[in-house]
PDB file of C-alpha atoms and ligand atoms in Angstrom:
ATOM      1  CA  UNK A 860      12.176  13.249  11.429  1.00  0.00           C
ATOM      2  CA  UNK A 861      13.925   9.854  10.844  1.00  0.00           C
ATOM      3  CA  UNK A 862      15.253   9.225  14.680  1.00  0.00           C
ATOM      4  CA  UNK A 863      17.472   5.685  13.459  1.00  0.00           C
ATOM      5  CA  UNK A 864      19.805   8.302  11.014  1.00  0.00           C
ATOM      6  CA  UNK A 865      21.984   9.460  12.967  1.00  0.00           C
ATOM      7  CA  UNK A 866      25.491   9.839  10.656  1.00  0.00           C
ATOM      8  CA  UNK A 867      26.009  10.469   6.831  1.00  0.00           C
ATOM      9  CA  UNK A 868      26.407   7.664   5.493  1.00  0.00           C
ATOM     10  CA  UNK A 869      29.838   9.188   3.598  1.00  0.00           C
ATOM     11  CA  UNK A 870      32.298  10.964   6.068  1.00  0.00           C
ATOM     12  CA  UNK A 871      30.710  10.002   9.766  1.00  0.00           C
ATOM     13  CA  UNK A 872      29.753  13.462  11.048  1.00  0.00           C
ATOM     14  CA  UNK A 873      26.667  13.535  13.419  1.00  0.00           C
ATOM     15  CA  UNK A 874      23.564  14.343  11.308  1.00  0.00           C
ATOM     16  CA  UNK A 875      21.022  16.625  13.120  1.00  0.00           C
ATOM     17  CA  UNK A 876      17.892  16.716  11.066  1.00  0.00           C
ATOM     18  CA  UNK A 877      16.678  14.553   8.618  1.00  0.00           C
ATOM     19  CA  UNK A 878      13.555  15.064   7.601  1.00  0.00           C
ATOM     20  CA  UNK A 879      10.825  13.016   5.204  1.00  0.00           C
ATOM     21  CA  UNK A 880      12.300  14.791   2.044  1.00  0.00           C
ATOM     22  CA  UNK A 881      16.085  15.570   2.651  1.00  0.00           C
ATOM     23  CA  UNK A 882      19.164  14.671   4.692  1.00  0.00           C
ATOM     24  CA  UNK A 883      22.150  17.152   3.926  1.00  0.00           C
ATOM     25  CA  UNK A 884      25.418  16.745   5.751  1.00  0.00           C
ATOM     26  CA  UNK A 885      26.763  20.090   7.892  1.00  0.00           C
ATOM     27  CA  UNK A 886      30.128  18.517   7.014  1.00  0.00           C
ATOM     28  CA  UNK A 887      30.479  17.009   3.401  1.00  0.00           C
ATOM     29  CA  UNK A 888      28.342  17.830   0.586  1.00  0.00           C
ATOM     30  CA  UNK A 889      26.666  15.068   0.745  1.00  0.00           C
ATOM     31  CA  UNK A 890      22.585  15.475  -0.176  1.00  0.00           C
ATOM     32  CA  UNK A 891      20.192  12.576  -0.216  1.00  0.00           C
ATOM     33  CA  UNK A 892      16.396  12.772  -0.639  1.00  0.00           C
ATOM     34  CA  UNK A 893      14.065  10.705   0.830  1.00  0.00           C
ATOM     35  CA  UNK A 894      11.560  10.742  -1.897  1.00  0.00           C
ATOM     36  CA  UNK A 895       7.647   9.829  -1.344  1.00  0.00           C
ATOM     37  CA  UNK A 896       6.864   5.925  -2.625  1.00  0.00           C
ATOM     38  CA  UNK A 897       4.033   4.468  -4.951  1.00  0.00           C
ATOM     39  CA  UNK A 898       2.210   2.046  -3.364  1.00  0.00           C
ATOM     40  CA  UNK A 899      -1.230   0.668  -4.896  1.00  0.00           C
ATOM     41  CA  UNK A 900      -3.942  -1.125  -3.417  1.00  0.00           C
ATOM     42  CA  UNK A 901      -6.845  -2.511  -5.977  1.00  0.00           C
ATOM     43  CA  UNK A 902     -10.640  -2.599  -5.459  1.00  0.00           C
ATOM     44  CA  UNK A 903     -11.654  -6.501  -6.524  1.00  0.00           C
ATOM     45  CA  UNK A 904     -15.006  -6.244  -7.467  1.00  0.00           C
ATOM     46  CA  UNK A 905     -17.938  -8.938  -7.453  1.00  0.00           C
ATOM     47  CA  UNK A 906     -21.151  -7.865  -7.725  1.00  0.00           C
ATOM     48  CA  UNK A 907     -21.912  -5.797  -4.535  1.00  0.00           C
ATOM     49  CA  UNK A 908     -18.758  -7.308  -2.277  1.00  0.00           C
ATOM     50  CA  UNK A 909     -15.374  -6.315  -2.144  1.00  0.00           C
ATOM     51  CA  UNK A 910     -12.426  -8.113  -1.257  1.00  0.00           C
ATOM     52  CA  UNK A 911     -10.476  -7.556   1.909  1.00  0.00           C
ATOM     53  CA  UNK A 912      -6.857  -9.005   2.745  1.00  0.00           C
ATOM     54  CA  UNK A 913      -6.274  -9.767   6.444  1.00  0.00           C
ATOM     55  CA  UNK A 914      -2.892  -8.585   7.274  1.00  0.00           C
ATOM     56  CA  UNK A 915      -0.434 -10.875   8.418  1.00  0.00           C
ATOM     57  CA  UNK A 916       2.405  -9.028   9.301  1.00  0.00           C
ATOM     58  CA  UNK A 917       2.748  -5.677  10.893  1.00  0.00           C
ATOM     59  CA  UNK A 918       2.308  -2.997  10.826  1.00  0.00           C
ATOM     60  CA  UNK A 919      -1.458  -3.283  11.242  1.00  0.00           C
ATOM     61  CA  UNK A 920      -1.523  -7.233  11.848  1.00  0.00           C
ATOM     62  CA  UNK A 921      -4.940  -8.729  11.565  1.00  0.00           C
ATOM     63  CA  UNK A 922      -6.027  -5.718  10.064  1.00  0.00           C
ATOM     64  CA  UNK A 923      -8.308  -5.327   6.890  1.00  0.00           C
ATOM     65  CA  UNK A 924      -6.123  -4.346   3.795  1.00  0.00           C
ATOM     66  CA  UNK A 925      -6.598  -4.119   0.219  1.00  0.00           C
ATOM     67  CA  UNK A 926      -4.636  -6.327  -2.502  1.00  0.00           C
ATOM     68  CA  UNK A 927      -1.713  -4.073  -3.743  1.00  0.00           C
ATOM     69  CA  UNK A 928       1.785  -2.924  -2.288  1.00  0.00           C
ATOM     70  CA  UNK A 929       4.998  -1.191  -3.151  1.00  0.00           C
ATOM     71  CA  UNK A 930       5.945  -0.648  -6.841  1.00  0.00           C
ATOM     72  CA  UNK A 931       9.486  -1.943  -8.059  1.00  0.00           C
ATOM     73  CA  UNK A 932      12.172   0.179  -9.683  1.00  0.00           C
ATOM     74  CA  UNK A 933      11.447   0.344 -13.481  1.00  0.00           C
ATOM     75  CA  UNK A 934       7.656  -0.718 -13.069  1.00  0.00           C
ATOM     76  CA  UNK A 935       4.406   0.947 -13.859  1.00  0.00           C
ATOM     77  CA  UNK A 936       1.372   1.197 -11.139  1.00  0.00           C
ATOM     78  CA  UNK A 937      -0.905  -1.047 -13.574  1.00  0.00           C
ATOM     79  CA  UNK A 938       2.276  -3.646 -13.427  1.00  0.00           C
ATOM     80  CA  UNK A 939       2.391  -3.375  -9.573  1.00  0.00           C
ATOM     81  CA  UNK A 940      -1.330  -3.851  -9.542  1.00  0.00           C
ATOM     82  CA  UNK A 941      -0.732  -7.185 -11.498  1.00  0.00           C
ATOM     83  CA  UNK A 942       2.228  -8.331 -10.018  1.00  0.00           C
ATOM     84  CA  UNK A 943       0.910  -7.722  -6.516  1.00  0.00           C
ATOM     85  CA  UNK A 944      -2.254  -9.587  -6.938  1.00  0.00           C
ATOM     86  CA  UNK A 945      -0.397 -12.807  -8.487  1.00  0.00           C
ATOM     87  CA  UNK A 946       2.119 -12.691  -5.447  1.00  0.00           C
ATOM     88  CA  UNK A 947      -0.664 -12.293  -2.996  1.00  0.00           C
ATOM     89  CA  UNK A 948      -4.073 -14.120  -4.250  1.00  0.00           C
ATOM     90  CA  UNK A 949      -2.402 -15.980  -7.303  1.00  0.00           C
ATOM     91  CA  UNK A 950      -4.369 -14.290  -9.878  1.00  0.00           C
ATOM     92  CA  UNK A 951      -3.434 -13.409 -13.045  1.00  0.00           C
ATOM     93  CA  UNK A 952      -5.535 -10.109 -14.120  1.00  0.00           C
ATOM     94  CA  UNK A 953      -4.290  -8.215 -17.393  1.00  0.00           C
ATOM     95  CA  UNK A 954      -2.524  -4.968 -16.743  1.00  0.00           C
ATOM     96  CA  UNK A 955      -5.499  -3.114 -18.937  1.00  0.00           C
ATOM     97  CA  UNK A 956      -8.342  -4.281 -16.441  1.00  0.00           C
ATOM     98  CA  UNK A 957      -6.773  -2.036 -14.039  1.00  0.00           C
ATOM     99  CA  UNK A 958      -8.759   0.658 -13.723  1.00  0.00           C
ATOM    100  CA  UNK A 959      -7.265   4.554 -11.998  1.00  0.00           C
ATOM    101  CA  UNK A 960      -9.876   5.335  -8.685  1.00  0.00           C
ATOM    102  CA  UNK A 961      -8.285   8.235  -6.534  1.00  0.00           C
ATOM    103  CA  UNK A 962      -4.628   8.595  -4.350  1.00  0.00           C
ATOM    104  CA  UNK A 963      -4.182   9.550  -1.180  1.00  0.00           C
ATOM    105  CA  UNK A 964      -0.822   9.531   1.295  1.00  0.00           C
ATOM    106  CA  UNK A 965      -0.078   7.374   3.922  1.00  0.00           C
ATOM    107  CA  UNK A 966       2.508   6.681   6.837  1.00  0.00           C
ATOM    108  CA  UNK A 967       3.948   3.385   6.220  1.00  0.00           C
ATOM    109  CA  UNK A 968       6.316   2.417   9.290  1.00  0.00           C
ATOM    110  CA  UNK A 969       8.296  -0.798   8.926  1.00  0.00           C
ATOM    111  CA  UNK A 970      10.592  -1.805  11.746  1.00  0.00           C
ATOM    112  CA  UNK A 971      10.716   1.465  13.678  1.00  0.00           C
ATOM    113  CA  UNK A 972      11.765   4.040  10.074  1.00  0.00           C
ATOM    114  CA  UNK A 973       8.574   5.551   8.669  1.00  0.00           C
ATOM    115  CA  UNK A 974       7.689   5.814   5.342  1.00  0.00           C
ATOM    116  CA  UNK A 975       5.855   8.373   3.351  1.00  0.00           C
ATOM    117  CA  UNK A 976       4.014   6.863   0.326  1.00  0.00           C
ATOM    118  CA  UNK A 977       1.168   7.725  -2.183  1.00  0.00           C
ATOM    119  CA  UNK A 978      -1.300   5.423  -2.291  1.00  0.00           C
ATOM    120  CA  UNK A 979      -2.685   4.962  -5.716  1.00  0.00           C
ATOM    121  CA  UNK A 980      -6.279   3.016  -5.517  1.00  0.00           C
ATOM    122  CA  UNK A 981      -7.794   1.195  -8.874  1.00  0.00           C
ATOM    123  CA  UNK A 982     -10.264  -1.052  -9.736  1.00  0.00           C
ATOM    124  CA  UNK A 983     -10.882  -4.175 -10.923  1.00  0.00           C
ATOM    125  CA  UNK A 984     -13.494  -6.813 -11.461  1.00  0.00           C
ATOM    126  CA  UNK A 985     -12.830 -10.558  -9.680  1.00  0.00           C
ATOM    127  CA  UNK A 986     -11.805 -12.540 -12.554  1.00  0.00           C
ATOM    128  CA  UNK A 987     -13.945 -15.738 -10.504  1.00  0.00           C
ATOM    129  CA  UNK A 988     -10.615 -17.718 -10.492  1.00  0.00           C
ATOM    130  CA  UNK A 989      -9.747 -19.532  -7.480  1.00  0.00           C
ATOM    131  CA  UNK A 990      -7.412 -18.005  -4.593  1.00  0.00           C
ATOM    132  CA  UNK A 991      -4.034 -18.937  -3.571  1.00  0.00           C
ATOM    133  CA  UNK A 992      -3.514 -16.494  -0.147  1.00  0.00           C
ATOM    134  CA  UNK A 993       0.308 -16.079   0.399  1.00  0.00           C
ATOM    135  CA  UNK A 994       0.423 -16.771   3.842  1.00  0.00           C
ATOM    136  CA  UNK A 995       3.310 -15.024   4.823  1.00  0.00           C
ATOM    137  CA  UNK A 996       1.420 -11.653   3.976  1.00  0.00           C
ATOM    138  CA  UNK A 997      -1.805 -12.495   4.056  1.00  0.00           C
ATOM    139  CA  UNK A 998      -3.863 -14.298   6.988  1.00  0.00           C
ATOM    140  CA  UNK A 999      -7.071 -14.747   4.996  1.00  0.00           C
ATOM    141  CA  UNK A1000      -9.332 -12.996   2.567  1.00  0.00           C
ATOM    142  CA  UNK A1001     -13.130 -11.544   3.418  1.00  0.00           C
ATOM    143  CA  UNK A1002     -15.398 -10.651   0.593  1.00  0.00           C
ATOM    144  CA  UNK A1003     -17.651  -8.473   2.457  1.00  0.00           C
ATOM    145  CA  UNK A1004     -20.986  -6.649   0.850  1.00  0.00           C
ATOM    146  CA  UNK A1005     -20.608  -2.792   0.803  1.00  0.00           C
ATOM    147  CA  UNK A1006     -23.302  -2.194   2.442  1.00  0.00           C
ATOM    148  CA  UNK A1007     -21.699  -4.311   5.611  1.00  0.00           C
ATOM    149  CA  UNK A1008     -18.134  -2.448   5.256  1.00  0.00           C
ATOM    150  CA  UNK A1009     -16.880  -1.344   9.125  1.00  0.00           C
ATOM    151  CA  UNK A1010     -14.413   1.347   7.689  1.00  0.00           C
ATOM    152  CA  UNK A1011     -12.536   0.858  11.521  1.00  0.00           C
ATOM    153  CA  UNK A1012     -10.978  -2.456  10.416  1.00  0.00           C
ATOM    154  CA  UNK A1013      -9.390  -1.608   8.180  1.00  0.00           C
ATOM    155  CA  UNK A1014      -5.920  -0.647   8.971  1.00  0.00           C
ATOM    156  CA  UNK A1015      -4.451   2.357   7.109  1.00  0.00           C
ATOM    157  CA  UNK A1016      -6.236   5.690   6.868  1.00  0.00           C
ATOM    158  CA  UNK A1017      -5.063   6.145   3.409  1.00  0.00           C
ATOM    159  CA  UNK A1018      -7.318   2.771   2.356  1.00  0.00           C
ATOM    160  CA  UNK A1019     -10.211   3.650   4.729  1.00  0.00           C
ATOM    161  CA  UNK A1020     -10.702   6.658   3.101  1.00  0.00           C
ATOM    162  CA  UNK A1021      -9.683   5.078  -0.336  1.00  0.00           C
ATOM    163  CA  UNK A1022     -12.858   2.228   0.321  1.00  0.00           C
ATOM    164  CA  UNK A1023     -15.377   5.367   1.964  1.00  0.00           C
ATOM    165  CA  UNK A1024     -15.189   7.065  -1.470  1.00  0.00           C
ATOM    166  CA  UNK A1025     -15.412   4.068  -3.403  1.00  0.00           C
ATOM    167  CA  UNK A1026     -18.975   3.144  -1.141  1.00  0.00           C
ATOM    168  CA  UNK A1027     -20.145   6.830  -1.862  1.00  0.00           C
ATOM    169  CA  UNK A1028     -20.028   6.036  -5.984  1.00  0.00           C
ATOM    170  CA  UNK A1029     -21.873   2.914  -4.703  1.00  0.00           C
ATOM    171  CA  UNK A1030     -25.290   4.741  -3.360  1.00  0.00           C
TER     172      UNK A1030
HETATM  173 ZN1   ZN B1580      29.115  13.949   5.464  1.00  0.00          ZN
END
């Protein structure tokens, strides 16, 4: 239920349930759908580390995160993968090198409205280039050996889980 929707946004009648998939006024016709998002988060491989993001902003401040976000209107996951990583590390890796891991959902809540998203997880080797952290999003960056991972820092369940089945194809 989306508590901060609380009117339809075309005539102004009280709106009594909106829930993650559809809001539907009892007094217009009006139907909008709250559809799930693609979000990705990449895997940056070097030899038997991963990299981590350290999450500047909430939700999940000083958090571990993967690389990746929300995918724009009109783009492709592989895009988002690239277009994250140059906003974020400023890294250029080609769209190919990109390779499809697993999904799984996740809450996303941003200034009190929650967000339902599907988290699509890929891979990719470090191209050994040097990092440029966005600092607005991103506190620092951890390579840290798989074998040293503490899944409980890492903020979102979707990416914990995401980074436990990556360490099982790792043993
Ligand atoms: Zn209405």
């Amino acid at each position: 239920m989306i508590k901060s929707f609380k009117f339809c946004p075309n005539c102004g009648h009280s709106i009594d349930t909106f829930d993650f998939r559809r809001m539907s006024c009892p007094n217009c016709d009006l139907v909008y759908y709250q559809n799930v998002a693609t979000a990705v988060a990449v895997i940056l491989k070097k030899d038997d580390k991963i990299l981590f993001t350290v999450r500047n902003k909430d939700p999940k401040k000083g958090m571990l995160d993967l690389a990746g976000g929300f995918t724009d209107p009109d783009e492709s996951a592989e895009e988002t993968c690239q277009r994250e990583i140059q906003e974020e590390l400023g890294i250029k890796i080609p769209t190919n090198q990109f390779k499809y891991f697993i999904s799984k959902p996740n809450n996303y809540e941003y200034k009190g409205i929650p967000y339902k998203t599907c988290d699509l997880a890929y891979i990719a080797d470090f191209p050994n280039e040097d990092i440029i952290i966005e600092k607005e999003e991103i506190a620092d960056v951890k390579w840290i050996k798989i074998s040293d991972i503490k899944l409980e820092e890492i903020g979102f369940d979707s990416l914990r889980s995401v980074v436990e089945n990556y360490i099982k194809t790792q043993q």
